[in-house]
Amino acid sequence: MQSRNHPMLWAWPAAAAAVFQPLSAQAHVKWFAPYIVGAPPAPIENTLHDTWFWVGICLVLVFFVLTRLVEVSPFGAKAIGALNWATDPLWARQDDYIRSIIAAFFVAIFAVGGVYLTPDLKTPAEWVSWLQLVIACCIFSRRTMPLAGLGIIALWIFALRDYELFHLFDYLALGLGVAGYLLLEPLKNEELRGRRFEALRWGLAIALMWSSLEKFAFPSWFYPLVVEKPFLTFGMPRDVFIPMAGVTEFTLGFGLLWTPLIRRLSAIALLVIFTAAVWPFGRVDLIGHGLIMAILIAVAADHRTGVDLMTALKRRLVNIPIGLSTALVVFCTAYWGLHVAFYGMDGRLPAADIPRTTHSYSVEHPHGPGGPDDVPANQHSHP
C-alpha cells in the first residue's frame, strides 16, 4: 500500500498550485454581494499591469510543467495507478454516480424553490420548480434522459425572459455540459457515447474559466465579502488576494482540459477549494456548487487516457504555456468584447442607481440594500 501511494508525493505539484496561491473560498459572488452586470468592467490593462497576476501565472506554469514531467517519467504510471486504485469503486459505477448527483441537484433546487438552475437566477414562477423536479425524475430512465437534457437547455432559455444574455453566459457552459452528458449517455453509437464524460468536463472547465474573469473585471464586487468575512484572504491584502484567486480558478479550470494527471490533480485541488467555501457560506453555496463539486469528483476518478480533444497537442510540454496563453487571450477577448457589445464602452447602470443583489439586508449580510454599508451603485461598479 505504501509503495503504491508514495509516487503521489511526486505527482502533487499541480494541486499545490492551489496552496501556494490563495486557498480561496470560491463562492459565487452574485449569490452573496451586490453586483451590477451592466457596469463598466475594469480595463484589462489593470490586470496586465498587476504583478501578482503574473506571479500567479508563473507559479501555475511551473507546477503544470513539473506535473507533466512526472507524468512522462517512470513515476507517472505509478501516480496514475495510485489514483486509479483509490477511485476504482467510483469509476466502476461512474454513470450511475453522475446520473444520481444530477438528479439530486435538481431535487435540491426544487426544494429550495424560486430559482432557475442556480441561486442567482430567482423567479416567482412556481412552474419552474416543478419542471426541475420533472427533470430529476427523467434522469432515472435512459429513455427519458434526453428529455432531461433538453429541459435544462429550455430552463436556460426561459431565464432569458428575466435576465440579460450576458448574465446568463455564466451558466451556459455548465448547463450545456450536463445536457450534453444526458443526451449522449443513452446513445447506442459507442463513439459518440464515449464523449459524454468529455462534454461534462469541458462544460465545467469553460464555466470556471469564464466566471473567474469577474475577479479581474469587477474586483469591487468582492469587496463586501472581504469586509464581511476578512478571514477569506488569509491575511493577504485585498487587492493581492482577489487577482490571485482569479488566477487560481482560471488556471485550474484550464487544467481540467489538459493531460490525465494534470486534469485529475486540478480537479482535486478545485474540490478542496469549493469544499472550503461551504463552511463560511453555508447551505446556499453547497446547493449552488454541489453539482460542480460532484463533477470534480468524477473528473478525479476518470481512468480514461485516450478519449479527448487535441490529445497529441497536449502531450508536448511546450504547449502548456502556449495553451494557457491562448485560453487567456480567447476568454478575456470574449468577456470584455461581449460586455462592450451588450452594454457599450461606458456600461449601463440601473435607472434608479440601486445595486442589484441576491439578498436583502440582514445581520448576516450587512452589505445588502438598506444596510448600514449600503452605498450608491456606481461605487460598487468600479475598482
Short mmCIF file of C-alpha atoms in Angstrom, two decimals:
data_model
loop_
_atom_site.label_atom_id
_atom_site.label_comp_id
_atom_site.label_asym_id
_atom_site.label_seq_id
_atom_site.Cartn_x
_atom_site.Cartn_y
_atom_site.Cartn_z
CA MET A 1 0.00 0.00 0.00
CA GLN A 2 2.72 2.47 0.96
CA SER A 3 4.76 1.80 -2.18
CA ARG A 4 1.76 2.48 -4.39
CA ASN A 5 0.87 5.76 -2.71
CA HIS A 6 4.40 7.17 -2.49
CA PRO A 7 4.51 8.38 -6.14
CA MET A 8 1.67 10.74 -5.34
CA LEU A 9 4.20 12.87 -3.45
CA TRP A 10 5.96 13.41 -6.77
CA ALA A 11 2.75 13.96 -8.68
CA TRP A 12 1.22 16.57 -6.42
CA PRO A 13 2.68 19.84 -7.83
CA ALA A 14 -0.39 20.72 -9.89
CA ALA A 15 -2.65 20.52 -6.88
CA ALA A 16 -0.09 22.51 -4.89
CA ALA A 17 -0.89 25.46 -7.13
CA ALA A 18 -4.00 25.93 -5.00
CA VAL A 19 -1.87 26.07 -1.86
CA PHE A 20 0.81 28.50 -2.99
CA GLN A 21 -1.93 30.66 -4.45
CA PRO A 22 -4.80 31.65 -2.12
CA LEU A 23 -6.85 28.71 -0.96
CA SER A 24 -9.86 30.90 -1.52
CA ALA A 25 -13.41 30.00 -0.71
CA GLN A 26 -14.73 30.20 -4.26
CA ALA A 27 -18.27 31.30 -3.53
CA HIS A 28 -20.13 32.76 -6.47
CA VAL A 29 -20.09 36.45 -5.63
CA LYS A 30 -23.51 37.11 -7.22
CA TRP A 31 -25.11 34.90 -4.57
CA PHE A 32 -23.85 36.92 -1.62
CA ALA A 33 -22.96 40.52 -2.55
CA PRO A 34 -24.30 43.47 -4.57
CA TYR A 35 -23.49 43.47 -8.28
CA ILE A 36 -24.41 45.28 -11.49
CA VAL A 37 -23.79 43.21 -14.60
CA GLY A 38 -24.04 46.23 -16.90
CA ALA A 39 -21.47 48.33 -15.01
CA PRO A 40 -18.27 49.07 -16.97
CA PRO A 41 -15.58 46.49 -16.18
CA ALA A 42 -12.11 47.47 -15.07
CA PRO A 43 -9.80 47.86 -18.09
CA ILE A 44 -7.92 44.68 -18.96
CA GLU A 45 -4.74 46.76 -18.72
CA ASN A 46 -5.22 46.85 -14.93
CA THR A 47 -4.83 43.08 -14.83
CA LEU A 48 -1.92 43.00 -17.27
CA HIS A 49 -0.05 45.55 -15.13
CA ASP A 50 -0.72 43.64 -11.92
CA THR A 51 2.46 41.96 -10.66
CA TRP A 52 0.51 39.44 -8.58
CA PHE A 53 -1.38 38.27 -11.64
CA TRP A 54 1.88 37.33 -13.36
CA VAL A 55 3.29 35.78 -10.19
CA GLY A 56 0.25 33.51 -10.06
CA ILE A 57 0.52 32.61 -13.74
CA CYS A 58 4.22 31.74 -13.39
CA LEU A 59 3.60 29.57 -10.32
CA VAL A 60 0.90 27.61 -12.10
CA LEU A 61 3.04 27.11 -15.20
CA VAL A 62 5.86 25.75 -13.04
CA PHE A 63 3.54 23.30 -11.31
CA PHE A 64 1.88 22.18 -14.55
CA VAL A 65 5.24 21.64 -16.25
CA LEU A 66 6.57 19.68 -13.27
CA THR A 67 3.44 17.54 -13.20
CA ARG A 68 3.76 16.82 -16.91
CA LEU A 69 7.42 15.84 -16.43
CA VAL A 70 6.35 13.43 -13.70
CA GLU A 71 3.57 12.10 -15.94
CA VAL A 72 6.00 11.10 -18.71
CA SER A 73 8.56 9.70 -16.26
CA PRO A 74 8.51 6.18 -14.76
CA PHE A 75 6.76 7.68 -11.73
CA GLY A 76 3.87 8.83 -13.90
CA ALA A 77 2.37 5.39 -14.42
CA LYS A 78 2.64 4.72 -10.67
CA ALA A 79 0.95 8.02 -9.83
CA ILE A 80 -1.90 7.30 -12.25
CA GLY A 81 -2.09 3.78 -10.87
CA ALA A 82 -2.43 5.11 -7.32
CA LEU A 83 -5.23 7.46 -8.38
CA ASN A 84 -6.95 4.62 -10.23
CA TRP A 85 -6.68 2.33 -7.23
CA ALA A 86 -8.19 4.98 -4.93
CA THR A 87 -11.09 5.71 -7.30
CA ASP A 88 -11.81 2.22 -8.70
CA PRO A 89 -15.16 1.82 -6.87
CA LEU A 90 -16.46 5.11 -8.24
CA TRP A 91 -15.16 4.51 -11.76
CA ALA A 92 -16.94 1.17 -11.88
CA ARG A 93 -20.26 2.98 -11.30
CA GLN A 94 -19.38 6.32 -12.92
CA ASP A 95 -22.59 6.69 -14.95
CA ASP A 96 -24.80 5.73 -12.02
CA TYR A 97 -22.96 8.25 -9.86
CA ILE A 98 -23.26 11.11 -12.34
CA ARG A 99 -26.94 10.46 -13.02
CA SER A 100 -27.63 10.33 -9.29
CA ILE A 101 -25.86 13.59 -8.47
CA ILE A 102 -27.55 15.44 -11.34
CA ALA A 103 -30.94 14.18 -10.14
CA ALA A 104 -30.09 15.08 -6.53
CA PHE A 105 -29.11 18.59 -7.61
CA PHE A 106 -32.44 19.18 -9.33
CA VAL A 107 -34.35 17.80 -6.36
CA ALA A 108 -32.42 20.21 -4.13
CA ILE A 109 -33.19 23.30 -6.20
CA PHE A 110 -36.81 22.13 -6.48
CA ALA A 111 -36.92 22.02 -2.68
CA VAL A 112 -35.35 25.48 -2.40
CA GLY A 113 -37.81 26.81 -4.98
CA GLY A 114 -37.98 30.12 -6.78
CA VAL A 115 -34.81 29.81 -8.87
CA TYR A 116 -33.73 28.87 -12.39
CA LEU A 117 -30.91 26.33 -12.15
CA THR A 118 -28.86 28.35 -9.62
CA PRO A 119 -29.39 30.53 -6.52
CA ASP A 120 -28.53 33.63 -8.53
CA LEU A 121 -31.43 33.36 -11.01
CA LYS A 122 -34.52 33.98 -8.92
CA THR A 123 -38.05 33.66 -10.30
CA PRO A 124 -41.56 33.92 -8.81
CA ALA A 125 -42.87 31.35 -11.32
CA GLU A 126 -43.85 28.22 -9.40
CA TRP A 127 -43.88 26.05 -12.53
CA VAL A 128 -40.10 26.44 -12.85
CA SER A 129 -39.54 24.48 -9.65
CA TRP A 130 -41.90 21.74 -10.76
CA LEU A 131 -40.16 21.49 -14.14
CA GLN A 132 -36.89 20.96 -12.29
CA LEU A 133 -38.47 18.10 -10.35
CA VAL A 134 -39.62 16.59 -13.65
CA ILE A 135 -36.05 16.86 -14.96
CA ALA A 136 -34.81 14.96 -11.89
CA CYS A 137 -37.36 12.20 -12.48
CA CYS A 138 -36.43 11.88 -16.17
CA ILE A 139 -32.80 11.13 -15.33
CA PHE A 140 -33.56 7.73 -13.82
CA SER A 141 -34.53 6.17 -17.16
CA ARG A 142 -32.22 6.11 -20.17
CA ARG A 143 -35.26 6.58 -22.40
CA THR A 144 -36.13 9.89 -20.78
CA MET A 145 -32.61 11.19 -20.11
CA PRO A 146 -32.59 13.17 -23.39
CA LEU A 147 -35.77 14.92 -22.21
CA ALA A 148 -33.94 15.94 -19.04
CA GLY A 149 -31.08 17.33 -21.14
CA LEU A 150 -33.47 19.31 -23.31
CA GLY A 151 -35.26 20.50 -20.16
CA ILE A 152 -32.02 22.02 -18.83
CA ILE A 153 -31.49 23.92 -22.08
CA ALA A 154 -35.14 25.02 -22.01
CA LEU A 155 -34.79 26.39 -18.47
CA TRP A 156 -31.77 28.45 -19.51
CA ILE A 157 -33.78 29.84 -22.43
CA PHE A 158 -36.76 30.60 -20.17
CA ALA A 159 -34.42 32.54 -17.88
CA LEU A 160 -33.80 34.95 -20.76
CA ARG A 161 -37.24 36.41 -20.05
CA ASP A 162 -35.99 37.76 -16.72
CA TYR A 163 -32.21 38.09 -17.14
CA GLU A 164 -29.91 39.54 -19.76
CA LEU A 165 -27.92 37.25 -22.02
CA PHE A 166 -24.50 38.37 -20.76
CA HIS A 167 -25.53 37.48 -17.21
CA LEU A 168 -26.68 34.03 -18.31
CA PHE A 169 -23.37 33.28 -20.02
CA ASP A 170 -22.12 32.42 -16.50
CA TYR A 171 -24.28 29.30 -16.58
CA LEU A 172 -24.35 28.39 -20.27
CA ALA A 173 -21.26 26.18 -20.50
CA LEU A 174 -22.01 24.06 -17.44
CA GLY A 175 -25.67 23.69 -18.46
CA LEU A 176 -24.67 22.57 -21.94
CA GLY A 177 -22.10 20.17 -20.49
CA VAL A 178 -24.65 18.49 -18.24
CA ALA A 179 -27.25 18.46 -21.02
CA GLY A 180 -24.65 17.02 -23.40
CA TYR A 181 -23.95 14.16 -21.00
CA LEU A 182 -27.67 13.39 -20.66
CA LEU A 183 -28.12 13.41 -24.43
CA LEU A 184 -25.04 11.29 -25.18
CA GLU A 185 -25.24 8.65 -22.44
CA PRO A 186 -28.27 6.72 -23.82
CA LEU A 187 -26.88 6.55 -27.38
CA LYS A 188 -26.10 3.19 -28.94
CA ASN A 189 -23.31 4.70 -31.03
CA GLU A 190 -20.34 3.98 -28.75
CA GLU A 191 -18.08 6.51 -30.45
CA LEU A 192 -20.47 9.35 -29.64
CA ARG A 193 -21.42 7.91 -26.26
CA GLY A 194 -17.72 7.79 -25.33
CA ARG A 195 -17.66 11.59 -25.45
CA ARG A 196 -20.20 12.02 -22.64
CA PHE A 197 -17.64 12.50 -19.85
CA GLU A 198 -15.67 14.82 -22.06
CA ALA A 199 -18.73 17.01 -22.62
CA LEU A 200 -19.26 17.22 -18.87
CA ARG A 201 -15.63 18.10 -18.16
CA TRP A 202 -15.34 20.70 -20.90
CA GLY A 203 -18.57 22.34 -19.81
CA LEU A 204 -17.29 22.65 -16.24
CA ALA A 205 -13.84 23.88 -17.30
CA ILE A 206 -15.23 26.60 -19.56
CA ALA A 207 -17.70 27.68 -16.87
CA LEU A 208 -14.92 28.03 -14.29
CA MET A 209 -12.63 29.96 -16.63
CA TRP A 210 -15.42 32.32 -17.65
CA SER A 211 -16.65 33.05 -14.12
CA SER A 212 -13.08 33.59 -12.87
CA LEU A 213 -12.82 36.70 -15.06
CA GLU A 214 -15.21 38.53 -12.71
CA LYS A 215 -12.33 38.83 -10.28
CA PHE A 216 -10.38 40.85 -12.84
CA ALA A 217 -13.25 42.73 -14.49
CA PHE A 218 -15.23 43.55 -11.32
CA PRO A 219 -12.96 43.21 -8.29
CA SER A 220 -15.20 45.64 -6.36
CA TRP A 221 -17.95 43.00 -6.37
CA PHE A 222 -15.80 41.04 -3.95
CA TYR A 223 -15.02 43.92 -1.58
CA PRO A 224 -18.18 43.46 0.55
CA LEU A 225 -17.37 39.77 1.03
CA VAL A 226 -13.83 40.60 2.10
CA VAL A 227 -15.18 43.16 4.60
CA GLU A 228 -17.84 40.78 5.88
CA LYS A 229 -15.52 37.74 6.05
CA PRO A 230 -11.94 39.05 6.31
CA PHE A 231 -10.54 35.61 7.12
CA LEU A 232 -11.10 34.63 3.46
CA THR A 233 -7.94 36.47 2.42
CA PHE A 234 -5.68 34.59 4.86
CA GLY A 235 -4.17 37.92 5.88
CA MET A 236 -3.33 38.92 2.32
CA PRO A 237 -4.12 42.46 1.12
CA ARG A 238 -7.47 42.61 -0.65
CA ASP A 239 -6.03 43.68 -3.99
CA VAL A 240 -3.47 40.86 -3.89
CA PHE A 241 -5.90 38.15 -2.86
CA ILE A 242 -8.62 38.83 -5.47
CA PRO A 243 -6.44 38.60 -8.63
CA MET A 244 -4.58 35.59 -7.23
CA ALA A 245 -7.92 33.89 -6.54
CA GLY A 246 -8.96 34.63 -10.12
CA VAL A 247 -5.74 33.13 -11.46
CA THR A 248 -6.28 30.03 -9.33
CA GLU A 249 -9.80 29.46 -10.63
CA PHE A 250 -8.92 30.15 -14.27
CA THR A 251 -5.75 28.05 -14.40
CA LEU A 252 -7.16 25.05 -12.54
CA GLY A 253 -10.21 25.23 -14.83
CA PHE A 254 -7.75 25.17 -17.73
CA GLY A 255 -6.00 22.22 -16.07
CA LEU A 256 -9.22 20.19 -16.35
CA LEU A 257 -8.71 20.25 -20.13
CA TRP A 258 -5.13 19.01 -20.18
CA THR A 259 -3.42 15.62 -19.79
CA PRO A 260 -4.82 12.97 -17.39
CA LEU A 261 -2.57 13.64 -14.39
CA ILE A 262 -2.86 17.43 -14.67
CA ARG A 263 -6.62 17.37 -15.02
CA ARG A 264 -7.17 14.88 -12.20
CA LEU A 265 -4.97 16.78 -9.75
CA SER A 266 -6.56 20.07 -10.85
CA ALA A 267 -9.96 18.54 -10.06
CA ILE A 268 -8.75 17.50 -6.60
CA ALA A 269 -7.37 20.99 -5.92
CA LEU A 270 -10.62 22.64 -7.05
CA LEU A 271 -12.64 20.21 -4.95
CA VAL A 272 -10.65 21.25 -1.86
CA ILE A 273 -11.28 24.93 -2.66
CA PHE A 274 -15.02 24.55 -3.25
CA THR A 275 -15.41 22.36 -0.18
CA ALA A 276 -13.69 25.06 1.89
CA ALA A 277 -16.39 27.52 0.78
CA VAL A 278 -19.21 25.51 2.34
CA TRP A 279 -18.31 26.36 5.93
CA PRO A 280 -18.25 30.19 5.61
CA PHE A 281 -21.08 30.44 3.04
CA GLY A 282 -23.40 27.67 4.15
CA ARG A 283 -26.28 25.82 2.50
CA VAL A 284 -26.74 28.18 -0.45
CA ASP A 285 -23.15 27.61 -1.52
CA LEU A 286 -23.43 23.85 -1.03
CA ILE A 287 -26.54 23.64 -3.20
CA GLY A 288 -25.24 26.04 -5.82
CA HIS A 289 -21.85 24.39 -6.12
CA GLY A 290 -22.93 20.85 -5.27
CA LEU A 291 -23.15 19.80 -8.90
CA ILE A 292 -19.74 21.32 -9.67
CA MET A 293 -18.15 19.54 -6.71
CA ALA A 294 -19.70 16.22 -7.71
CA ILE A 295 -18.43 16.58 -11.30
CA LEU A 296 -14.95 17.38 -9.97
CA ILE A 297 -15.03 14.08 -8.07
CA ALA A 298 -15.98 12.35 -11.33
CA VAL A 299 -13.07 14.01 -13.16
CA ALA A 300 -10.64 12.94 -10.42
CA ALA A 301 -11.95 9.36 -10.80
CA ASP A 302 -11.81 9.32 -14.62
CA HIS A 303 -9.47 6.47 -15.67
CA ARG A 304 -9.57 7.23 -19.39
CA THR A 305 -6.38 8.40 -21.09
CA GLY A 306 -7.12 8.45 -24.83
CA VAL A 307 -10.57 9.96 -25.36
CA ASP A 308 -10.06 13.72 -25.55
CA LEU A 309 -9.82 16.66 -27.91
CA MET A 310 -6.34 17.58 -29.18
CA THR A 311 -4.65 14.80 -27.19
CA ALA A 312 -1.49 14.86 -29.31
CA LEU A 313 -1.09 18.63 -28.86
CA LYS A 314 -1.41 18.40 -25.09
CA ARG A 315 1.33 15.78 -24.79
CA ARG A 316 4.03 18.30 -25.78
CA LEU A 317 5.48 20.16 -22.82
CA VAL A 318 5.94 23.42 -24.71
CA ASN A 319 2.22 23.59 -25.44
CA ILE A 320 1.32 24.11 -21.78
CA PRO A 321 2.28 27.83 -21.73
CA ILE A 322 1.05 28.21 -25.32
CA GLY A 323 -2.31 26.66 -24.44
CA LEU A 324 -2.73 28.71 -21.26
CA SER A 325 -1.80 31.94 -23.05
CA THR A 326 -4.23 31.17 -25.86
CA ALA A 327 -7.02 30.42 -23.39
CA LEU A 328 -6.41 33.71 -21.56
CA VAL A 329 -6.46 35.71 -24.80
CA VAL A 330 -9.61 33.99 -26.09
CA PHE A 331 -11.58 34.25 -22.83
CA CYS A 332 -10.53 37.82 -21.98
CA THR A 333 -11.27 39.00 -25.51
CA ALA A 334 -14.68 37.31 -25.39
CA TYR A 335 -15.57 38.62 -21.91
CA TRP A 336 -14.58 42.24 -22.38
CA GLY A 337 -15.62 42.27 -26.04
CA LEU A 338 -19.09 40.87 -25.38
CA HIS A 339 -19.58 43.24 -22.47
CA VAL A 340 -18.88 46.18 -24.76
CA ALA A 341 -21.18 44.69 -27.42
CA PHE A 342 -24.04 44.37 -24.92
CA TYR A 343 -23.57 47.48 -22.79
CA GLY A 344 -21.29 49.85 -24.71
CA MET A 345 -17.92 51.29 -23.74
CA ASP A 346 -19.32 53.13 -20.72
CA GLY A 347 -21.53 50.29 -19.49
CA ARG A 348 -25.12 50.64 -18.35
CA LEU A 349 -26.25 51.34 -14.79
CA PRO A 350 -29.77 50.90 -13.35
CA ALA A 351 -32.01 53.93 -13.75
CA ALA A 352 -32.55 54.34 -10.02
CA ASP A 353 -28.88 53.74 -9.20
CA ILE A 354 -29.93 50.80 -6.99
CA PRO A 355 -27.39 47.95 -6.68
CA ARG A 356 -28.84 44.65 -7.79
CA THR A 357 -28.40 41.96 -5.20
CA THR A 358 -29.28 38.37 -4.48
CA HIS A 359 -30.26 39.11 -0.88
CA SER A 360 -31.91 41.79 1.21
CA TYR A 361 -30.33 43.34 4.26
CA SER A 362 -29.79 41.15 7.28
CA VAL A 363 -27.37 40.90 10.18
CA GLU A 364 -25.63 38.03 8.41
CA HIS A 365 -25.32 40.01 5.15
CA PRO A 366 -24.85 43.67 6.20
CA HIS A 367 -23.91 44.76 2.70
CA GLY A 368 -27.33 44.30 1.14
CA PRO A 369 -29.67 47.16 0.17
CA GLY A 370 -30.74 49.20 3.14
CA GLY A 371 -27.87 48.06 5.30
CA PRO A 372 -25.50 50.41 7.13
CA ASP A 373 -22.84 49.90 4.47
CA ASP A 374 -25.21 50.41 1.53
CA VAL A 375 -23.70 52.84 -0.99
CA PRO A 376 -24.73 54.12 -4.41
CA ALA A 377 -24.48 51.56 -7.19
CA ASN A 378 -21.68 53.32 -9.03
CA GLN A 379 -19.45 52.80 -6.01
CA HIS A 380 -19.97 49.05 -6.37
CA SER A 381 -19.23 49.16 -10.07
CA HIS A 382 -15.63 50.32 -10.24
CA PRO A 383 -12.49 49.02 -8.60
#
